[in-house]
CSV table of C-alpha atoms in Angstrom, one decimal:
chain,number,residue,atom,x,y,z
L,1,MET,CA,42.1,17.6,87.8
L,2,THR,CA,41.2,21.2,87.2
L,3,LEU,CA,39.3,23.7,89.3
L,4,GLU,CA,36.2,25.1,87.6
L,5,ILE,CA,35.1,28.5,88.9
L,6,GLU,CA,32.0,29.8,87.2
L,7,ARG,CA,28.8,31.9,87.6
L,8,LYS,CA,25.6,31.1,85.8
L,9,PHE,CA,22.7,33.4,84.8
L,10,MET,CA,19.5,33.3,82.9
L,11,VAL,CA,19.6,35.1,79.5
L,12,ALA,CA,17.5,38.3,79.4
L,13,GLU,CA,14.6,38.6,77.1
L,14,GLY,CA,15.4,40.0,73.7
L,15,TRP,CA,19.0,38.7,73.5
L,16,GLN,CA,20.1,37.8,70.0
L,17,VAL,CA,23.2,35.8,68.9
L,18,PRO,CA,25.8,38.5,67.9
L,19,PRO,CA,26.9,38.3,64.2
L,20,GLY,CA,30.0,36.2,63.8
L,21,THR,CA,29.6,34.3,67.0
L,22,THR,CA,30.6,30.7,66.9
L,23,GLY,CA,28.4,27.9,68.2
L,24,GLU,CA,28.0,24.1,68.2
L,25,GLN,CA,25.4,21.5,69.0
L,26,LEU,CA,26.0,19.5,72.2
L,27,ARG,CA,24.4,16.3,73.6
L,28,GLN,CA,25.0,15.2,77.1
L,29,ALA,CA,23.8,12.4,79.4
L,30,TYR,CA,24.2,11.9,83.2
L,31,LEU,CA,25.1,8.7,84.8
L,32,SER,CA,24.9,9.8,88.5
L,33,PRO,CA,21.6,10.6,90.3
L,34,PRO,CA,20.6,14.2,90.9
L,35,GLY,CA,22.2,15.6,94.0
L,36,ALA,CA,25.1,13.2,94.1
L,37,ALA,CA,28.4,14.6,95.5
L,38,VAL,CA,30.1,13.3,92.3
L,39,GLU,CA,28.6,13.8,88.9
L,40,PHE,CA,29.4,11.6,85.9
L,41,ARG,CA,28.5,13.0,82.5
L,42,VAL,CA,29.2,12.1,78.8
L,43,ARG,CA,29.1,14.7,76.1
L,44,ALA,CA,29.2,14.6,72.3
L,45,ARG,CA,30.3,17.6,70.3
L,46,ARG,CA,30.8,17.0,66.6
L,47,ASP,CA,33.0,14.0,66.4
L,48,VAL,CA,34.5,14.4,70.0
L,49,HIS,CA,33.1,12.4,72.9
L,50,VAL,CA,34.2,13.0,76.4
L,51,MET,CA,33.5,11.7,79.9
L,52,THR,CA,33.5,14.3,82.7
L,53,VAL,CA,33.6,13.8,86.4
L,54,LYS,CA,32.8,16.7,88.7
L,55,THR,CA,32.9,17.0,92.5
L,56,PHE,CA,30.8,19.4,94.5
L,57,ASP,CA,32.0,20.6,97.8
L,58,ALA,CA,29.6,22.8,99.8
L,59,ALA,CA,32.6,24.3,101.7
L,60,SER,CA,34.0,25.7,98.4
L,61,GLY,CA,30.8,27.6,97.5
L,62,ALA,CA,28.4,27.1,94.6
L,63,MET,CA,30.8,28.5,92.0
L,64,VAL,CA,33.7,26.1,92.6
L,65,ARG,CA,34.0,22.5,91.5
L,66,GLN,CA,36.8,20.1,90.7
L,67,GLU,CA,36.6,18.5,87.3
L,68,VAL,CA,38.3,15.7,85.4
L,69,GLU,CA,37.6,15.3,81.7
L,70,PHE,CA,38.9,12.9,79.1
L,71,GLU,CA,38.1,11.7,75.6
L,72,ILE,CA,36.3,8.4,75.1
L,73,ASP,CA,35.6,6.6,71.8
L,74,GLU,CA,32.2,6.7,70.1
L,75,ALA,CA,31.3,3.1,71.0
L,76,VAL,CA,31.9,3.8,74.7
L,77,PHE,CA,29.9,7.0,74.5
L,78,THR,CA,27.0,5.2,73.0
L,79,GLN,CA,27.0,2.5,75.7
L,80,LEU,CA,27.2,5.1,78.5
L,81,TRP,CA,24.4,7.2,76.8
L,82,GLU,CA,22.1,4.2,76.9
L,83,LEU,CA,22.9,3.6,80.6
L,84,ALA,CA,21.8,7.2,81.4
L,85,GLY,CA,18.2,6.0,81.3
L,86,GLY,CA,16.9,9.1,79.6
L,87,ASP,CA,18.7,11.7,81.8
L,88,CYS,CA,19.9,13.4,78.6
L,89,LEU,CA,19.7,16.9,77.0
L,90,SER,CA,20.6,18.6,73.8
L,91,LYS,CA,21.5,22.2,73.4
L,92,TYR,CA,23.2,24.7,71.1
L,93,ARG,CA,26.2,26.5,72.7
L,94,TRP,CA,27.3,29.9,71.6
L,95,ASN,CA,30.7,31.4,72.7
L,96,VAL,CA,30.2,35.2,73.1
L,97,PRO,CA,33.3,37.3,73.7
L,98,LEU,CA,33.2,39.7,76.6
L,99,GLU,CA,36.0,42.1,77.6
L,100,ARG,CA,38.2,39.7,79.5
L,101,HIS,CA,36.1,36.5,79.4
L,102,VAL,CA,33.9,34.4,77.2
L,103,ALA,CA,30.2,34.1,77.9
L,104,THR,CA,29.0,30.6,77.1
L,105,VAL,CA,25.3,30.7,76.2
L,106,ASP,CA,23.3,27.5,76.1
L,107,VAL,CA,20.0,27.4,74.2
L,108,TYR,CA,18.2,24.1,75.0
L,109,ASP,CA,16.1,22.2,72.5
L,110,GLY,CA,13.8,19.2,72.7
L,111,HIS,CA,11.9,19.0,76.0
L,112,LEU,CA,13.8,22.0,77.3
L,113,ALA,CA,13.2,24.3,74.3
L,114,GLY,CA,13.0,27.9,75.3
L,115,ARG,CA,15.4,27.7,78.2
L,116,ARG,CA,18.6,29.8,77.9
L,117,VAL,CA,21.4,30.2,80.4
L,118,VAL,CA,24.8,31.9,80.2
L,119,GLU,CA,27.9,30.9,82.1
L,120,VAL,CA,31.3,32.6,82.6
L,121,GLU,CA,34.4,30.8,83.9
L,122,PHE,CA,37.0,32.6,86.0
L,123,ASP,CA,40.6,32.1,87.2
L,124,SER,CA,39.8,32.8,90.9
L,125,VAL,CA,36.9,33.2,93.3
L,126,GLU,CA,37.9,36.8,93.8
L,127,GLU,CA,37.6,37.5,90.0
L,128,ALA,CA,34.2,35.7,89.9
L,129,GLU,CA,32.9,37.7,92.8
L,130,GLY,CA,34.1,41.0,91.2
L,131,PHE,CA,32.5,40.2,87.8
L,132,GLN,CA,29.8,42.7,86.7
L,133,PRO,CA,27.5,41.0,84.3
L,134,PRO,CA,26.4,42.9,81.1
L,135,ASP,CA,22.8,44.0,80.7
L,136,TRP,CA,21.9,41.0,78.6
L,137,PHE,CA,22.5,38.7,81.5
L,138,GLY,CA,19.3,38.0,83.5
L,139,GLU,CA,18.8,36.7,87.0
L,140,GLU,CA,21.8,34.8,88.6
L,141,VAL,CA,21.2,31.1,89.1
L,142,THR,CA,24.7,30.0,90.2
L,143,GLY,CA,24.3,27.0,92.5
L,144,SER,CA,20.5,26.7,91.9
L,145,PRO,CA,19.8,23.0,91.5
L,146,ALA,CA,16.8,23.8,89.3
L,147,TRP,CA,19.2,25.3,86.7
L,148,SER,CA,22.0,22.7,86.8
L,149,ASN,CA,22.4,20.7,83.6
L,150,ARG,CA,22.1,17.5,85.7
L,151,ASP,CA,18.7,18.4,87.1
L,152,LEU,CA,17.5,19.9,83.8
L,153,ALA,CA,18.3,16.5,82.1
L,154,ALA,CA,16.3,14.6,84.8
L,155,SER,CA,13.4,17.0,84.5
L,156,ALA,CA,13.4,16.8,80.7
L,157,ARG,CA,12.6,13.1,81.0
L,158,ALA,CA,9.4,13.9,82.9
L,159,LEU,CA,8.2,16.7,80.6
L,160,PRO,CA,5.9,16.1,77.7
L,161,GLU,CA,7.4,17.1,74.3
L,162,ARG,CA,6.5,20.7,73.5
L,163,GLN,CA,5.3,21.2,69.9
L,164,GLY,CA,6.4,24.1,67.7
L,165,GLU,CA,9.3,25.4,69.8
L,166,THR,CA,12.6,26.2,68.2
L,167,ARG,CA,15.9,27.4,69.4
């Protein structure tokens, strides 16, 4: 089990993907209900399929979670995807180098097209608290349920498809 310490922000208007930045398409589905103390997620990235289990502990603060992640085969992924009942999302993830960190920018598509967030992971809570975000980071949304991927997936199921939006 690993400890995940991260802060999440909206992406400021006008941000563009820097030249030479790597990215990849991700699909993920959630098997636990919104607000559950333990979150179960499956994710597909290229030919890699993983199951992730995260725990949320209010005493640890919004930026700290425990996480277990392991590979699963495509057939198991497909079965679990179907069990998610539509609590799914698709996004393109860009890894943008910062001085000492990597900013992970998620640009959602489908029902969530137009939404963009950036996350940065840290080795300690002290490091996370001392982090000064660059100008292209917008409002901080760390710990905001409305911006958790779990809740975004659930809300996507309830939204009508938006026409003409691209990433």
